[in-house]
XYZ file of C-alpha atoms in Angstrom:
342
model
C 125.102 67.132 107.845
C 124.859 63.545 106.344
C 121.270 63.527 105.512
C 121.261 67.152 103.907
C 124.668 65.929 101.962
C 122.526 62.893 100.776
C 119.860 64.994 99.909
C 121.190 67.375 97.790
C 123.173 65.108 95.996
C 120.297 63.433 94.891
C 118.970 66.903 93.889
C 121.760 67.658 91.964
C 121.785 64.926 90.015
C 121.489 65.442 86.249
C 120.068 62.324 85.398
C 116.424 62.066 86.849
C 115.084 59.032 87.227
C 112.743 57.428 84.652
C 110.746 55.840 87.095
C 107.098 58.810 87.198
C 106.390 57.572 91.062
C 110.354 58.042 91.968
C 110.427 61.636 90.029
C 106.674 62.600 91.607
C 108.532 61.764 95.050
C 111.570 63.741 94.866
C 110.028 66.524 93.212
C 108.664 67.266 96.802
C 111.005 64.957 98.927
C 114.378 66.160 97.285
C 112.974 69.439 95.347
C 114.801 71.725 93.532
C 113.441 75.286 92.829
C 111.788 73.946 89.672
C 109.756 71.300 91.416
C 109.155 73.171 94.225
C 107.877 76.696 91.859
C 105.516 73.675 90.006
C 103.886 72.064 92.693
C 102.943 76.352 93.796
C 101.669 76.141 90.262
C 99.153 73.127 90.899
C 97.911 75.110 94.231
C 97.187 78.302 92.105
C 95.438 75.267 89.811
C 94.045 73.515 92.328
C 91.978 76.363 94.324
C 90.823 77.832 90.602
C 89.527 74.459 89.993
C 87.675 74.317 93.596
C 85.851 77.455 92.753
C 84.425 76.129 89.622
C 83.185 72.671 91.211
C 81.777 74.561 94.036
C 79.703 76.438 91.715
C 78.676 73.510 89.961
C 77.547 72.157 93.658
C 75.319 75.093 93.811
C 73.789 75.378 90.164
C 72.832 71.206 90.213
C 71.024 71.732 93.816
C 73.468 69.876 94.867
C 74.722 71.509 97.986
C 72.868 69.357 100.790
C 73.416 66.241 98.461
C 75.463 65.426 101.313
C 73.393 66.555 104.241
C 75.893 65.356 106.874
C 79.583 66.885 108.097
C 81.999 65.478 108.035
C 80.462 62.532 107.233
C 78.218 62.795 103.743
C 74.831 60.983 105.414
C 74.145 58.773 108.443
C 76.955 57.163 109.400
C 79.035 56.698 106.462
C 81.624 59.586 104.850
C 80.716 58.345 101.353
C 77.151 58.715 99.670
C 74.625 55.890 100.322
C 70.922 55.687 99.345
C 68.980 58.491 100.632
C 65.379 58.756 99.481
C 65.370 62.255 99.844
C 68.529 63.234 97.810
C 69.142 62.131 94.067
C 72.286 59.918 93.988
C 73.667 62.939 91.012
C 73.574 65.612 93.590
C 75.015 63.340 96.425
C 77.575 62.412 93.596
C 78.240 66.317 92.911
C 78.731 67.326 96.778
C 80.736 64.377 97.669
C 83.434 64.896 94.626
C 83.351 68.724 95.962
C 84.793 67.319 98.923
C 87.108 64.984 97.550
C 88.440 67.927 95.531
C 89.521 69.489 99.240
C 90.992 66.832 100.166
C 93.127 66.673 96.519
C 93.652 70.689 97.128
C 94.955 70.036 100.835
C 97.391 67.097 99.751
C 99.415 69.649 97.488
C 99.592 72.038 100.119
C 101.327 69.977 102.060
C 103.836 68.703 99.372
C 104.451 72.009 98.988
C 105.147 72.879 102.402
C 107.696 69.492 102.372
C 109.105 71.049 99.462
C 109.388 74.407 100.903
C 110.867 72.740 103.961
C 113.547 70.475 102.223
C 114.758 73.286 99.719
C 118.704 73.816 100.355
C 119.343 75.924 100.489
C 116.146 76.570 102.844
C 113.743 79.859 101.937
C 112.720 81.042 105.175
C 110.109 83.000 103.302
C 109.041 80.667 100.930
C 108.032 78.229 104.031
C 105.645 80.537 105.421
C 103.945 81.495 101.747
C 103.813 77.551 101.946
C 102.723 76.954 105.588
C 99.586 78.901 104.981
C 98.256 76.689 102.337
C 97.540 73.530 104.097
C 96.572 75.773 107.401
C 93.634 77.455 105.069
C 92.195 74.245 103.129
C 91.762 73.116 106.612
C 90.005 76.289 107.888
C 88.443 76.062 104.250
C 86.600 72.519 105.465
C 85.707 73.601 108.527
C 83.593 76.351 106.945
C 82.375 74.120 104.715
C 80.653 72.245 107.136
C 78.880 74.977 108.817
C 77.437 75.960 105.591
C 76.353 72.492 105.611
C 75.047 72.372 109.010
C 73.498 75.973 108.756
C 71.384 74.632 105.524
C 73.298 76.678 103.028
C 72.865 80.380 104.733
C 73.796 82.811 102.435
C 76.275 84.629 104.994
C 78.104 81.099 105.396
C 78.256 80.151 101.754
C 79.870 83.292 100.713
C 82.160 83.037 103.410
C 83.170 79.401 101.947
C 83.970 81.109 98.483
C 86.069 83.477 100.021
C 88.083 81.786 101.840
C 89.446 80.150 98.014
C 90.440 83.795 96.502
C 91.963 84.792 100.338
C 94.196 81.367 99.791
C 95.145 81.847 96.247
C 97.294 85.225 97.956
C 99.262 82.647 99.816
C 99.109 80.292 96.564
C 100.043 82.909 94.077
C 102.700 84.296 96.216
C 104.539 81.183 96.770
C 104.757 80.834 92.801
C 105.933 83.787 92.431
C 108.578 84.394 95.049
C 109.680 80.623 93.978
C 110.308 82.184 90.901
C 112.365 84.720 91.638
C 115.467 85.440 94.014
C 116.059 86.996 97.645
C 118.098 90.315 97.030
C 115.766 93.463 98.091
C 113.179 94.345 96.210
C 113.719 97.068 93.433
C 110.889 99.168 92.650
C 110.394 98.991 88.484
C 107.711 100.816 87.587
C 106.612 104.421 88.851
C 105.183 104.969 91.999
C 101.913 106.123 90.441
C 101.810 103.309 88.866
C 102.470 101.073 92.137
C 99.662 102.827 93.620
C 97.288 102.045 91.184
C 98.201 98.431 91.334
C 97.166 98.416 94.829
C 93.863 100.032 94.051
C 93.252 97.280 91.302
C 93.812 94.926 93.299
C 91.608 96.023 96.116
C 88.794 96.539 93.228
C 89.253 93.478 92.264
C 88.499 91.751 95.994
C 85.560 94.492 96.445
C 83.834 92.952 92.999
C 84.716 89.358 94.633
C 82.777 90.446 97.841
C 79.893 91.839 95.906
C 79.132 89.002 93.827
C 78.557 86.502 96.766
C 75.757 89.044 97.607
C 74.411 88.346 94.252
C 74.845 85.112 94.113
C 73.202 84.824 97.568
C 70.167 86.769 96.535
C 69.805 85.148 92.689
C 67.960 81.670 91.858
C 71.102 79.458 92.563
C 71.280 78.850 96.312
C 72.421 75.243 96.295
C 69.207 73.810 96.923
C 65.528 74.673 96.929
C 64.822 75.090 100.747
C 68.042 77.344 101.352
C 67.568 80.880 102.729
C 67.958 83.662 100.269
C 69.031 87.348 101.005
C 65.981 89.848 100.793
C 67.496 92.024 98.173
C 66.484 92.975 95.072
C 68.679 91.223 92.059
C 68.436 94.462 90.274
C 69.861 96.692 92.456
C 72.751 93.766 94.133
C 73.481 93.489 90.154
C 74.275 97.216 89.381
C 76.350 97.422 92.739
C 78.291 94.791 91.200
C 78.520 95.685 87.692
C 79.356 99.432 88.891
C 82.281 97.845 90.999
C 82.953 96.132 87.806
C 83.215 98.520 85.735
C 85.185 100.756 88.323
C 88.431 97.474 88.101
C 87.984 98.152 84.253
C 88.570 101.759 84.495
C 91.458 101.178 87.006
C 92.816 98.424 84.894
C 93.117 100.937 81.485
C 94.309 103.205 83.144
C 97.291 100.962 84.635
C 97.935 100.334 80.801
C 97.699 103.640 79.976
C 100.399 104.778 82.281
C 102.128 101.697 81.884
C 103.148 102.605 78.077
C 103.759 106.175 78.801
C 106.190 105.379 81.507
C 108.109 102.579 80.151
C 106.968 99.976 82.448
C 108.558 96.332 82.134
C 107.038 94.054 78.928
C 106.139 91.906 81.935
C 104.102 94.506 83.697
C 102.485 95.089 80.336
C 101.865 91.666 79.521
C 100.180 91.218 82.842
C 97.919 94.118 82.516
C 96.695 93.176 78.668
C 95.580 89.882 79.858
C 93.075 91.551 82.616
C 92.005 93.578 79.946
C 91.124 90.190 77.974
C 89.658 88.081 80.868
C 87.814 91.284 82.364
C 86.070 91.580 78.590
C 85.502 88.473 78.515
C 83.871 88.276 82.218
C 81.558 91.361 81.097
C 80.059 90.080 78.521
C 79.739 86.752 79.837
C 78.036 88.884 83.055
C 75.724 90.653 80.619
C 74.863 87.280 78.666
C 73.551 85.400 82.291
C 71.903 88.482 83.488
C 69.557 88.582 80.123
C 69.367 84.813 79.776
C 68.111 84.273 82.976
C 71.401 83.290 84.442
C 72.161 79.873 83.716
C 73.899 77.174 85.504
C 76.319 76.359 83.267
C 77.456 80.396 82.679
C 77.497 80.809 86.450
C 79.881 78.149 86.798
C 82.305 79.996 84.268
C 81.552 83.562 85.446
C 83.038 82.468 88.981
C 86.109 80.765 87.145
C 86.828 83.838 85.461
C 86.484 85.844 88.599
C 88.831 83.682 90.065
C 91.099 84.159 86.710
C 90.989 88.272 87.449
C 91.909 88.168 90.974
C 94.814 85.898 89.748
C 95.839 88.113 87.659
C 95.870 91.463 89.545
C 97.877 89.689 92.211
C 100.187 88.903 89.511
C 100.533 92.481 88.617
C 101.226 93.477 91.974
C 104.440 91.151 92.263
C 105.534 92.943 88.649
C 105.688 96.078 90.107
C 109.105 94.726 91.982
C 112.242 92.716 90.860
C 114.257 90.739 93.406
C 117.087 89.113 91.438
C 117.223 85.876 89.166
C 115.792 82.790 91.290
C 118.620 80.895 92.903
C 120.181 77.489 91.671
C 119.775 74.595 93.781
C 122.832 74.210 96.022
C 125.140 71.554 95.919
C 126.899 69.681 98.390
C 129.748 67.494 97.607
C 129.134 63.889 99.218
C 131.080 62.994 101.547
C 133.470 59.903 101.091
C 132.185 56.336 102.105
C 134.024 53.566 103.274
C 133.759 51.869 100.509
C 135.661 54.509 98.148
C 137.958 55.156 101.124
C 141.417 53.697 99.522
C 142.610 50.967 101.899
C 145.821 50.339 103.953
C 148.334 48.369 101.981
């Protein structure tokens, strides 16, 4: 009971240090629900940002600049002279990786967080045990796309496992956010049920764009396999499937503002509406440009945004209670505030 005394005092204390590396230590070391509800916030951050970079890897060529797992070539785990890969595209891979290794590091600060939280979560801990657990299953895959020469089938599984950990990601930040009481249903049940739908429209359209991706002109590098598909016809599949999330998403407003939903329900739902306007027309743009690298790179950020986002609105469907103040344990007396025998 010492040590959690100790630790909690140090939590409670009002007057954080002004020393970054001692703050950056006990935000995970001696967290409060603050800290802790941040560092979920740079995992949400973290595996948006991994998305992005991994489509840069593939629009550059670069996805066998590192033609080795785990290490990048030969014998070394960082890029050396290779005649027969550019020292950009080894660059390009090997910060990729790197940017795992960054994503993995807050997952398991957060999990310390998660664990050293008094009073302790128990569910919080699991939302948090899963991040570090997938990152790692996340490199794994990595290096059989790697080893399998960029197969379509493998890459897509790679993206997917960054959207399937944002559930665990997104979760944590928002049950950090909240409290423990059981959950009270706040909108309609229509309306519940459609959130589920848009959600599952929204990991459908997810699917189907790794199948276009995997049969378009950006496959990571020149000699990787392809899917046999015609662009045309993987392209309407996903812009119908599109288009279907849109529907379900205006219709969630719709009902939304004729039942009285909460302003945070609302709020939620008009920013899909933005980023799924924006992500159709930047769709449209790339498919009559010729789909350029650069608009690639942003159309998978801003898939990432919308699947964000309608997990969001699922967790506004519920309320469970303000989120709870960091507990406080009075220190226990030392020996040297002990008054002495006369």
């Amino acid at each position: 009971m010492k040590g959690v005394a100790e630790r909690s005092e140090t939590a409670a204390d009002p007057r954080p240090s002004r020393n970054p590396l001692t703050r950056v230590i006990d935000s995970f070391w001696n967290p409060t629900p603050a800290s802790l509800r941040l560092l979920a916030l740079l995992g949400v951050i973290g595996n948006a940002l991994i998305v992005a970079t991994g489509g840069a890897v593939r629009v550059t060529k670069s996805g066998l600049g590192c033609p080795d797992w785990p290490r990048c070539t030969g014998d070394s785990l960082v890029p050396t002279h290779n005649p027969a890969h550019s020292a950009t595209n080894m660059a390009i891979e090997f910060g990729n990786r790197m940017l795992t290794f960054v994503v993995l590091a807050i997952g398991v600060l957060v999990f310390v967080a998660a664990l050293r939280l008094v009073p302790r979560r128990k569910d919080l801990v699991r939302w948090a045990l899963a991040q570090p657990m997938s990152v790692v299953a996340q490199a794994v895959i990595g290096g059989i796309v790697v080893l399998s020469k960029l197969h379509p089938a493998a890459v897509a599984l790679h993206f997917l496992i960054s959207p399937a950990l944002l559930i665990f990601c997104v979760g944590l930040y928002e049950r950090s956010g909240e409290g423990d009481t059981a959950p009270k249903r706040i909108v309609r049940p229509l309306l519940r049920r459609i959130s589920g739908l848009l959600a599952v429209a929204a990991a459908v359209v997810l699917v189907a764009g790794t199948v276009v991706t995997g049969t378009g002109p950006h496959a990571g590098d020149d000699k990787a396999r392809r899917w046999g598909f015609a662009i045309e016809d993987v392209t309407r599949v996903h812009s119908g499937l599109a288009w279907l999330t849109v529907g379900l998403t205006v219709l969630a407003l719709i009902v939304a503002f004729r039942t009285g939903a909460p302003a945070v329900y609302r709020r939620r739902v008009l920013t899909l509406v933005g980023l799924e306007v924006a992500q159709g027309a930047l769709g449209y743009i790339q498919y009559f440009m010729g789909v350029p690298g650069p608009l690639v790179v942003l159309h998978m950020l801003g898939s990432v945004l919308v699947w964000i986002t309608a997990l969001r609105i699922l967790f506004a469907t519920r309320d469970r209670g303000p989120m709870p103040a960091a507990e406080t344990i009075a220190p226990a007396a030392s020996s040297r505030t002990a008054p002495q025998p006369a």
